[in-house]
């Protein structure tokens, strides 16, 4: 059940990030889930490095969306065209 929850939250985070970020986005369900999960990881470790979260505490939904938006912007800047 834990894996299904991670995939569902990753999908929701990826959808919101794609909706918020302008420009072209990678397509597909799997890509959206991966963007959401990696965005959560970016937000968690970035927040820990900035002192926003304690070690061992995950980022919240808003932080995860911000991490996914950062990931999408980086993909747009440095991605293969």
mmCIF file of C-alpha atoms in Angstrom:
data_model
loop_
_atom_site.group_PDB
_atom_site.id
_atom_site.type_symbol
_atom_site.label_atom_id
_atom_site.label_comp_id
_atom_site.label_asym_id
_atom_site.label_seq_id
_atom_site.Cartn_x
_atom_site.Cartn_y
_atom_site.Cartn_z
ATOM 1 C CA UNK A 1 0.000 0.000 0.000
ATOM 2 C CA UNK A 2 2.918 2.352 0.698
ATOM 3 C CA UNK A 3 4.197 2.149 -2.907
ATOM 4 C CA UNK A 4 0.740 2.883 -4.280
ATOM 5 C CA UNK A 5 0.521 5.969 -2.055
ATOM 6 C CA UNK A 6 3.912 7.202 -3.266
ATOM 7 C CA UNK A 7 2.866 6.731 -6.892
ATOM 8 C CA UNK A 8 -0.477 8.470 -6.342
ATOM 9 C CA UNK A 9 1.045 11.476 -4.543
ATOM 10 C CA UNK A 10 3.807 11.635 -7.175
ATOM 11 C CA UNK A 11 1.177 11.694 -9.906
ATOM 12 C CA UNK A 12 -0.784 14.475 -8.202
ATOM 13 C CA UNK A 13 2.360 16.535 -7.580
ATOM 14 C CA UNK A 14 3.447 16.021 -11.197
ATOM 15 C CA UNK A 15 0.050 17.075 -12.517
ATOM 16 C CA UNK A 16 -0.018 20.270 -10.450
ATOM 17 C CA UNK A 17 3.573 21.093 -11.432
ATOM 18 C CA UNK A 18 2.791 20.586 -15.123
ATOM 19 C CA UNK A 19 -0.300 22.774 -14.769
ATOM 20 C CA UNK A 20 1.633 25.580 -13.041
ATOM 21 C CA UNK A 21 4.733 25.561 -15.251
ATOM 22 C CA UNK A 22 4.359 27.221 -18.667
ATOM 23 C CA UNK A 23 5.803 25.758 -21.820
ATOM 24 C CA UNK A 24 6.027 22.280 -23.316
ATOM 25 C CA UNK A 25 6.142 19.319 -20.957
ATOM 26 C CA UNK A 26 7.138 15.678 -21.278
ATOM 27 C CA UNK A 27 4.061 13.552 -21.896
ATOM 28 C CA UNK A 28 2.835 10.358 -20.356
ATOM 29 C CA UNK A 29 1.625 8.967 -17.072
ATOM 30 C CA UNK A 30 4.974 7.479 -16.070
ATOM 31 C CA UNK A 31 6.847 10.721 -16.769
ATOM 32 C CA UNK A 32 4.335 12.682 -14.695
ATOM 33 C CA UNK A 33 4.760 10.290 -11.752
ATOM 34 C CA UNK A 34 8.561 10.434 -12.018
ATOM 35 C CA UNK A 35 8.511 14.254 -12.156
ATOM 36 C CA UNK A 36 6.375 14.333 -9.016
ATOM 37 C CA UNK A 37 8.530 11.855 -7.083
ATOM 38 C CA UNK A 38 11.833 13.463 -8.110
ATOM 39 C CA UNK A 39 10.377 16.888 -7.313
ATOM 40 C CA UNK A 40 9.549 15.645 -3.823
ATOM 41 C CA UNK A 41 13.094 14.378 -3.368
ATOM 42 C CA UNK A 42 14.525 17.703 -4.592
ATOM 43 C CA UNK A 43 12.276 19.617 -2.187
ATOM 44 C CA UNK A 44 13.112 17.338 0.748
ATOM 45 C CA UNK A 45 16.893 17.501 0.405
ATOM 46 C CA UNK A 46 16.896 21.132 -0.689
ATOM 47 C CA UNK A 47 14.712 22.071 2.266
ATOM 48 C CA UNK A 48 17.000 20.166 4.623
ATOM 49 C CA UNK A 49 20.042 21.932 3.192
ATOM 50 C CA UNK A 50 18.344 25.317 3.679
ATOM 51 C CA UNK A 51 17.216 24.421 7.192
ATOM 52 C CA UNK A 52 13.502 24.381 6.338
ATOM 53 C CA UNK A 53 13.030 20.700 7.244
ATOM 54 C CA UNK A 54 14.693 18.521 9.857
ATOM 55 C CA UNK A 55 16.656 15.505 8.712
ATOM 56 C CA UNK A 56 14.259 12.612 8.274
ATOM 57 C CA UNK A 57 11.219 14.825 7.647
ATOM 58 C CA UNK A 58 9.784 14.870 4.107
ATOM 59 C CA UNK A 59 8.695 17.977 2.267
ATOM 60 C CA UNK A 60 5.002 18.815 2.254
ATOM 61 C CA UNK A 61 2.748 18.881 -0.778
ATOM 62 C CA UNK A 62 3.469 22.520 -1.627
ATOM 63 C CA UNK A 63 7.216 21.981 -1.244
ATOM 64 C CA UNK A 64 7.005 18.910 -3.455
ATOM 65 C CA UNK A 65 5.161 20.870 -6.136
ATOM 66 C CA UNK A 66 7.819 23.589 -5.970
ATOM 67 C CA UNK A 67 10.537 20.944 -6.335
ATOM 68 C CA UNK A 68 8.742 19.464 -9.348
ATOM 69 C CA UNK A 69 8.376 22.927 -10.897
ATOM 70 C CA UNK A 70 12.121 23.472 -10.442
ATOM 71 C CA UNK A 71 12.738 20.115 -12.128
ATOM 72 C CA UNK A 72 10.475 20.988 -15.073
ATOM 73 C CA UNK A 73 12.169 24.369 -15.518
ATOM 74 C CA UNK A 74 15.598 22.695 -15.490
ATOM 75 C CA UNK A 75 14.429 20.146 -18.058
ATOM 76 C CA UNK A 76 13.131 22.976 -20.257
ATOM 77 C CA UNK A 77 16.420 24.888 -19.953
ATOM 78 C CA UNK A 78 18.845 21.992 -20.406
ATOM 79 C CA UNK A 79 16.718 19.322 -22.091
ATOM 80 C CA UNK A 80 17.213 17.932 -25.544
ATOM 81 C CA UNK A 81 15.223 19.942 -28.072
#
